[in-house]
PDB file of C-alpha atoms in Angstrom:
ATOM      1  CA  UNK A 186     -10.758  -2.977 -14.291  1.00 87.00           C
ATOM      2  CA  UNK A 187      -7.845  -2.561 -16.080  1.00 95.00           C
ATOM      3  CA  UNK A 188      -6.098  -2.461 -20.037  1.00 97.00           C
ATOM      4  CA  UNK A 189      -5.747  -6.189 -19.867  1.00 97.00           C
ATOM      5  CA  UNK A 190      -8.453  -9.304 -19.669  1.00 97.00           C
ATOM      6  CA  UNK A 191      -9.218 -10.075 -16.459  1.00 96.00           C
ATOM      7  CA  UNK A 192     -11.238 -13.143 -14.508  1.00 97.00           C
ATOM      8  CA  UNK A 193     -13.800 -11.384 -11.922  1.00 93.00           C
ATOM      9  CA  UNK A 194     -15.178 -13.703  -9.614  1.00 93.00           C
ATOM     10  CA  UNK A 195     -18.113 -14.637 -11.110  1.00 94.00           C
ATOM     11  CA  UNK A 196     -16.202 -16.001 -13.842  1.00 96.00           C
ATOM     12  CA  UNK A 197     -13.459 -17.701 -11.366  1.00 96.00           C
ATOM     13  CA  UNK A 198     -12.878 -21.707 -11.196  1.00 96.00           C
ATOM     14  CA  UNK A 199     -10.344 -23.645  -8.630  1.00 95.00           C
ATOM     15  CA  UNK A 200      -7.606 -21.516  -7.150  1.00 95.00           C
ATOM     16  CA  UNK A 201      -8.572 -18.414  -8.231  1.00 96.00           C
ATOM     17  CA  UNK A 202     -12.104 -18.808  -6.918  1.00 96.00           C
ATOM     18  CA  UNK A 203     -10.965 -19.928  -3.684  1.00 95.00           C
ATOM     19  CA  UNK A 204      -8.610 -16.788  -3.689  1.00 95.00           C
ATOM     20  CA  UNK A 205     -10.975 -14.288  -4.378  1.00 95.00           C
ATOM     21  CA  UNK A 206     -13.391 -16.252  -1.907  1.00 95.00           C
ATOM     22  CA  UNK A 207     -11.116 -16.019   1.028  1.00 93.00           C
ATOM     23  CA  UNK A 208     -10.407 -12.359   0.136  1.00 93.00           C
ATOM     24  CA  UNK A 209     -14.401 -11.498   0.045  1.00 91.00           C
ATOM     25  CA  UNK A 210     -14.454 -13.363   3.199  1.00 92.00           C
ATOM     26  CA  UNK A 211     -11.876 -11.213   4.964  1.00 90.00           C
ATOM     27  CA  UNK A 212     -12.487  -8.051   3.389  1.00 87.00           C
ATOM     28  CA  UNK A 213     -15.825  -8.021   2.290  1.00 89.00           C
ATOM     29  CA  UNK A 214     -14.586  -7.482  -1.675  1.00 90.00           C
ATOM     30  CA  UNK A 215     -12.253  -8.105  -4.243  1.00 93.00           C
ATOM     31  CA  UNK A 216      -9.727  -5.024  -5.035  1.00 93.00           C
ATOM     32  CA  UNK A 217      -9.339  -4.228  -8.673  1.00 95.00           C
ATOM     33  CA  UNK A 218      -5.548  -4.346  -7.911  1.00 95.00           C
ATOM     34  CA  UNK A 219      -5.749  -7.754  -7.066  1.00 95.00           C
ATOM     35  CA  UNK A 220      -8.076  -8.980  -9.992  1.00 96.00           C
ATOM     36  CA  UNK A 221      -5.639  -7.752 -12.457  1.00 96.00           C
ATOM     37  CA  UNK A 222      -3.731 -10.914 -11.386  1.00 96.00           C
ATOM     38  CA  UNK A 223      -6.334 -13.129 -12.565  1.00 96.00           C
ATOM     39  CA  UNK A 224      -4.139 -14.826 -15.128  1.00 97.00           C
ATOM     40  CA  UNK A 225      -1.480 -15.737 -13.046  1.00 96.00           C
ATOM     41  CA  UNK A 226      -3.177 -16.843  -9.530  1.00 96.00           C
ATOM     42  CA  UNK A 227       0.270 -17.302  -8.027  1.00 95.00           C
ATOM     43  CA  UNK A 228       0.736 -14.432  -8.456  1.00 95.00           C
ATOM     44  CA  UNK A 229      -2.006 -13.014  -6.689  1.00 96.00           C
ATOM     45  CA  UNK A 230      -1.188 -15.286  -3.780  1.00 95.00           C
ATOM     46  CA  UNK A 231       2.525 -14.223  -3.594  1.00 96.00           C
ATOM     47  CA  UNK A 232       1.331 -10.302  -3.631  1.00 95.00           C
ATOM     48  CA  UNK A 233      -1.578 -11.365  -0.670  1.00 94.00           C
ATOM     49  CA  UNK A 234       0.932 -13.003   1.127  1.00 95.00           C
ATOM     50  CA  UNK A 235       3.807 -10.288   0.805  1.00 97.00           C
ATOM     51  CA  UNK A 236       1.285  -7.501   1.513  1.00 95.00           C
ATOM     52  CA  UNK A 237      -0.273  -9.288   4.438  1.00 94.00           C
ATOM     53  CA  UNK A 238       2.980  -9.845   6.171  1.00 97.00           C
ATOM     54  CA  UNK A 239       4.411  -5.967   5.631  1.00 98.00           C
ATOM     55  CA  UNK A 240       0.941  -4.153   6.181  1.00 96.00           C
ATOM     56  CA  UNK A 241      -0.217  -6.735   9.527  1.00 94.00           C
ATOM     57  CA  UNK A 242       2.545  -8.515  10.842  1.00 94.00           C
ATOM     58  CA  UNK A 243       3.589  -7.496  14.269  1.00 93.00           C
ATOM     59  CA  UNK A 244       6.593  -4.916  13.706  1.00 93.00           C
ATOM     60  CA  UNK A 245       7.853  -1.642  15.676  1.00 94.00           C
ATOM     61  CA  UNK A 246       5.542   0.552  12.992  1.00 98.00           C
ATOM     62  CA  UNK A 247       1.821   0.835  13.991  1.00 97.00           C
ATOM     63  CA  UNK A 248      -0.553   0.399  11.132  1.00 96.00           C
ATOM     64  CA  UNK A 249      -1.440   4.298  10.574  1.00 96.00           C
ATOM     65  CA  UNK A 250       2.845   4.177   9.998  1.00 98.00           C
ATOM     66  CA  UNK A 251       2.494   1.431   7.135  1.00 98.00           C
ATOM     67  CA  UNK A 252      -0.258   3.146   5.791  1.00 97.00           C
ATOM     68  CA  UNK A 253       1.739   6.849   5.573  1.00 97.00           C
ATOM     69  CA  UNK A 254       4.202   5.147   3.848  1.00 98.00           C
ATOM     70  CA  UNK A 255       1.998   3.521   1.333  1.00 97.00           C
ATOM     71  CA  UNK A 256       0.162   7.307   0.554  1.00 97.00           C
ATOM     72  CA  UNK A 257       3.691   9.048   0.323  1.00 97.00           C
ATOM     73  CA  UNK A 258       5.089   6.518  -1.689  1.00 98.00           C
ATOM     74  CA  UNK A 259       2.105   6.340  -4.129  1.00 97.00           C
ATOM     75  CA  UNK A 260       2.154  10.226  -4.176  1.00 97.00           C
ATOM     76  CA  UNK A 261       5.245  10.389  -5.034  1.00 97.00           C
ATOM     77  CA  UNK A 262       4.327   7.835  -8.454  1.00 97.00           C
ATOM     78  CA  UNK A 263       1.098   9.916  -9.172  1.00 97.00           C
ATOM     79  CA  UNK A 264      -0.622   6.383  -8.164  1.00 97.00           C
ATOM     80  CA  UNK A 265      -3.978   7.900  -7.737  1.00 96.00           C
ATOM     81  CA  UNK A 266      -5.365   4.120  -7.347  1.00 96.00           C
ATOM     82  CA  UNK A 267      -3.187   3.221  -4.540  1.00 96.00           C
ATOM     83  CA  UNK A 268      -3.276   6.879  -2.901  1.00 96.00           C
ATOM     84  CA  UNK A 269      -7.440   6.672  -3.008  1.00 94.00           C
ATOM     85  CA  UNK A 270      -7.395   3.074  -1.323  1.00 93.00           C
ATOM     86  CA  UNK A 271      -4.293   3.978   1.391  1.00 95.00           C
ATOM     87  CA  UNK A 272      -5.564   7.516   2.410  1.00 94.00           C
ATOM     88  CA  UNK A 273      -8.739   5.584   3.102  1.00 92.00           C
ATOM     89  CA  UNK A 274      -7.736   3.481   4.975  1.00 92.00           C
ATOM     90  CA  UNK A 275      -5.538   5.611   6.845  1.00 95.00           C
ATOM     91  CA  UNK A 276      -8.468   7.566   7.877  1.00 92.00           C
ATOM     92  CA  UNK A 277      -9.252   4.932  10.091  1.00 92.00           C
ATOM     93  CA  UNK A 278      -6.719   5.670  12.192  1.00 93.00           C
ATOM     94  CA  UNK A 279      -5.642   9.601  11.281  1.00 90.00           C
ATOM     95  CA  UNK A 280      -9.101  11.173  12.354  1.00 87.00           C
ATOM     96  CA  UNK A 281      -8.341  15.172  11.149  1.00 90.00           C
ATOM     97  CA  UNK A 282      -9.698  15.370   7.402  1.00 90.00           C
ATOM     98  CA  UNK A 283      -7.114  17.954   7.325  1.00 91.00           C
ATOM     99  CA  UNK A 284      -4.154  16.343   7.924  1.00 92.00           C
ATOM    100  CA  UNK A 285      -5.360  13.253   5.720  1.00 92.00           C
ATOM    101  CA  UNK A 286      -5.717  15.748   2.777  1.00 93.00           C
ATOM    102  CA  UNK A 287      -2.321  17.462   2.988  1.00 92.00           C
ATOM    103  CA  UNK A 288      -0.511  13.781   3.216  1.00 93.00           C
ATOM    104  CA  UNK A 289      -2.782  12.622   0.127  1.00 92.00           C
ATOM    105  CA  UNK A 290      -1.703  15.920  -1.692  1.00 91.00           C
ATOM    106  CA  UNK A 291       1.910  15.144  -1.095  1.00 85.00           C
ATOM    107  CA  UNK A 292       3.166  17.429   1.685  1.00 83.00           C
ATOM    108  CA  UNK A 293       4.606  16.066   4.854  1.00 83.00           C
ATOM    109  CA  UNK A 294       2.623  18.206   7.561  1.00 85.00           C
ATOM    110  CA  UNK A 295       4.166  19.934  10.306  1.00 87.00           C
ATOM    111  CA  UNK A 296       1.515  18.006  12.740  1.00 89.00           C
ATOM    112  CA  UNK A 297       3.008  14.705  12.307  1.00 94.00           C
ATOM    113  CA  UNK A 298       5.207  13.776  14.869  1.00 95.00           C
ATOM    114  CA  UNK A 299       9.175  13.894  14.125  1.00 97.00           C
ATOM    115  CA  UNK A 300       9.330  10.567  13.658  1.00 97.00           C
ATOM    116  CA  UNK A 301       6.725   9.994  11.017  1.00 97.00           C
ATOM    117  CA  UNK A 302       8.287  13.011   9.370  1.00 96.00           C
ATOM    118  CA  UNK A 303      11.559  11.307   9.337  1.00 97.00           C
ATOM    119  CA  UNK A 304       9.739   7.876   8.034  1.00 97.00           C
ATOM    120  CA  UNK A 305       8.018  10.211   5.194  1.00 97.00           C
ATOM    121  CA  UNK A 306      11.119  12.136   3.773  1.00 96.00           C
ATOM    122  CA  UNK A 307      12.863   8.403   3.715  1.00 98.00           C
ATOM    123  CA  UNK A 308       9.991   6.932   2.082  1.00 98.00           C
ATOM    124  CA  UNK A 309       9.767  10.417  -0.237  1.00 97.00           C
ATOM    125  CA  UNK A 310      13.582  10.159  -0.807  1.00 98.00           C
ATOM    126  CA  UNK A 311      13.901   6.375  -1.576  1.00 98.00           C
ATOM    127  CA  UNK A 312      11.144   5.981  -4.132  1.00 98.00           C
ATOM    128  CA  UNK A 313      11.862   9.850  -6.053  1.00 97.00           C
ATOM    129  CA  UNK A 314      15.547   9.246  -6.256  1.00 98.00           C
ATOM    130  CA  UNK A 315      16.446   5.910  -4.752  1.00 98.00           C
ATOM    131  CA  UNK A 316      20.488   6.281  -5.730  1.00 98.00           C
ATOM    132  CA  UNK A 317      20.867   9.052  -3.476  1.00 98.00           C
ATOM    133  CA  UNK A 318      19.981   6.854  -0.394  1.00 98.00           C
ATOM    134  CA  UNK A 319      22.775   7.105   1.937  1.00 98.00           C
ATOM    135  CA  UNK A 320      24.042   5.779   5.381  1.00 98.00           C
ATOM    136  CA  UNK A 321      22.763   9.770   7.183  1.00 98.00           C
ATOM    137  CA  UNK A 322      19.162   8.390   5.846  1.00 98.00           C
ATOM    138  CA  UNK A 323      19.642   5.605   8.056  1.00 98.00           C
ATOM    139  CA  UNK A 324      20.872   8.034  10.431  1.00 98.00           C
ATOM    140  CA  UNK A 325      18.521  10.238  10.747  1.00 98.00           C
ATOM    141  CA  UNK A 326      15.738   7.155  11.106  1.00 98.00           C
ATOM    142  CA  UNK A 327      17.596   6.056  14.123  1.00 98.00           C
ATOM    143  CA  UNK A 328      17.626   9.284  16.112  1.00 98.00           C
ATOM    144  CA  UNK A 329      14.022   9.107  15.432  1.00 98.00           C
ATOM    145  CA  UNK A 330      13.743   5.621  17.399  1.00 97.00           C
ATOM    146  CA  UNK A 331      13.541   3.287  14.715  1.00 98.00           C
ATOM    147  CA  UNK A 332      15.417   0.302  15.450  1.00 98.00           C
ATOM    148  CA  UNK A 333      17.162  -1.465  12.265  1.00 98.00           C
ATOM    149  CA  UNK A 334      14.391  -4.140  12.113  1.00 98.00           C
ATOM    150  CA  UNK A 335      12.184  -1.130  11.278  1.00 98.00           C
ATOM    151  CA  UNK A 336      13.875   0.217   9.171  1.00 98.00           C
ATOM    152  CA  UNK A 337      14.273  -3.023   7.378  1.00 98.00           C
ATOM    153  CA  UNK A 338       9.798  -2.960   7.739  1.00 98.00           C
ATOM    154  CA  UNK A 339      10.123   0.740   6.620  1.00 98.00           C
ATOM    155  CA  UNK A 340      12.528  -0.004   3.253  1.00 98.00           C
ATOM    156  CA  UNK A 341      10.151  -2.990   2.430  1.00 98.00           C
ATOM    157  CA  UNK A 342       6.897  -1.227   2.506  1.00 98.00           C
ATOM    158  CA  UNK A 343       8.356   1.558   0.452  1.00 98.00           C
ATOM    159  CA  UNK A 344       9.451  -0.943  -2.027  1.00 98.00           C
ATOM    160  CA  UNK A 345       6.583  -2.891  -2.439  1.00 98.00           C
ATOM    161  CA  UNK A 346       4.582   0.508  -3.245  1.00 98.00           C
ATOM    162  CA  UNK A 347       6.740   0.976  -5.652  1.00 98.00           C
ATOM    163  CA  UNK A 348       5.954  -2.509  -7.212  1.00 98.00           C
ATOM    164  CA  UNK A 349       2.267  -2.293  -6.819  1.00 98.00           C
ATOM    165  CA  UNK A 350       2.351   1.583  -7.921  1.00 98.00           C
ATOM    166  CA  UNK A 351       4.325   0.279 -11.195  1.00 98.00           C
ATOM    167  CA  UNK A 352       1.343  -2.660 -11.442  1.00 98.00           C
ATOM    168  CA  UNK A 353      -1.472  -0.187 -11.213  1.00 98.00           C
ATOM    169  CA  UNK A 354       0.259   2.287 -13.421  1.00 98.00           C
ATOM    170  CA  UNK A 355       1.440  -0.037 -16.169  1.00 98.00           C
ATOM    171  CA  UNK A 356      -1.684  -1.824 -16.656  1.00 98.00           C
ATOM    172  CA  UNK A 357      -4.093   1.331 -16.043  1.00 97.00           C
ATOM    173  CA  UNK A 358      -6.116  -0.540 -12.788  1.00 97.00           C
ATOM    174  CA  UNK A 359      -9.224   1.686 -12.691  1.00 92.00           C
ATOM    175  CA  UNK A 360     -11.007   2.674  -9.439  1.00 88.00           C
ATOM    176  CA  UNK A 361     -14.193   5.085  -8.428  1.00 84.00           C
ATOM    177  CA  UNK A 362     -15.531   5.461  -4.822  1.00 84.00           C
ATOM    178  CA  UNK A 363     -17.406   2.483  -4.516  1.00 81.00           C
ATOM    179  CA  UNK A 364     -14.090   0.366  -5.145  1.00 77.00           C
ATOM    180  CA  UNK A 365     -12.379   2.124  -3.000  1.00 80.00           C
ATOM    181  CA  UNK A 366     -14.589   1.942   0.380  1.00 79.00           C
ATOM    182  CA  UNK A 367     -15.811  -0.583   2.105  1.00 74.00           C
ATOM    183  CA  UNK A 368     -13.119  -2.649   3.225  1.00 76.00           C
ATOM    184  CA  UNK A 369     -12.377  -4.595   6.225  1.00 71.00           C
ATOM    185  CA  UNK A 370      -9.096  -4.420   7.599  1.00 66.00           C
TER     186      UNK A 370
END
């Protein structure tokens, strides 16, 4: 739910039904972030198509990478919508409740490997104070193996949490447990 009207599926009709169809099909329920596009269904299937191809596309970053990116960046924006629904699903593939916690409180543990500590402070650095991105930044991703198509993967996922942060933010999309469990992936 959110501050502005919104269709839910049992109220859907032509694309938007088949949208939210396909979506229960693959992931067993509609996201609230998603239904706040109701009004404008191409919308909704521009931000599924974008966010399929960053999050599951075959690219050097494993899935547990996209999803650290999507916590730190939504951290970072006090996105508690988007920080509930990534650190869950980055549970599925970070399995210390610990470590989980500490990323979803905003610190960049000493456990993670160099490299994901590298791809946090970038993803930290770019979405706090984006204007101070500079060519070490790129640098320093390098010596940590990430080839320039990853990085490329790696700037995109930061920026498109920082589009869907400013969409769950700005129009006050609501979540509780229920919404945010439960998905297939």
């Amino acid at each position: 739910m959110s501050w502005i009207k919104e269709i839910g599926p049992d109220e859907a009709e032509g694309e938007l039904l088949h949208q939210y169809q396909e979506l229960e099909r693959q992931r067993g329920k509609v996201a609230n972030i998603l239904k706040v596009h109701s009004l404008r269904p191409s919308s909704l299937q521009a931000h599924l198509a974008l966010y399929m191809d960053l999050m599951f596309a075959s690219g050097g970053l494993s899935r547990a990478q996209r999803e650290l990116i999507a916590v730190v960046v939504s951290r970072v924006n006090q996105c508690d919508y988007c920080v509930a629904h990534h650190a869950e699903a980055l549970s599925r593939y970070l399995r210390d409740p610990a470590l989980l916690a500490e990323i979803a409180h905003g610190e960049v543990p000493a456990s993670l490997t160099p490299a994901d500590q590298a791809l946090a402070a970038y993803a930290s650095k770019l979405t706090g104070a984006p204007s101070t991105i500079a060519p070490d930044d790129i640098e320093t991703l390098r010596r940590h193996g990430y080839a320039d198509p990853d990085i490329l993967l790696i700037n995109l996922i930061v920026a498109y949490f920082n589009f869907v942060n400013r969409i769950a933010l700005g129009l006050g999309v609501s979540f509780d447990e229920v919404e945010v469990s439960g998905y297939r992936t």
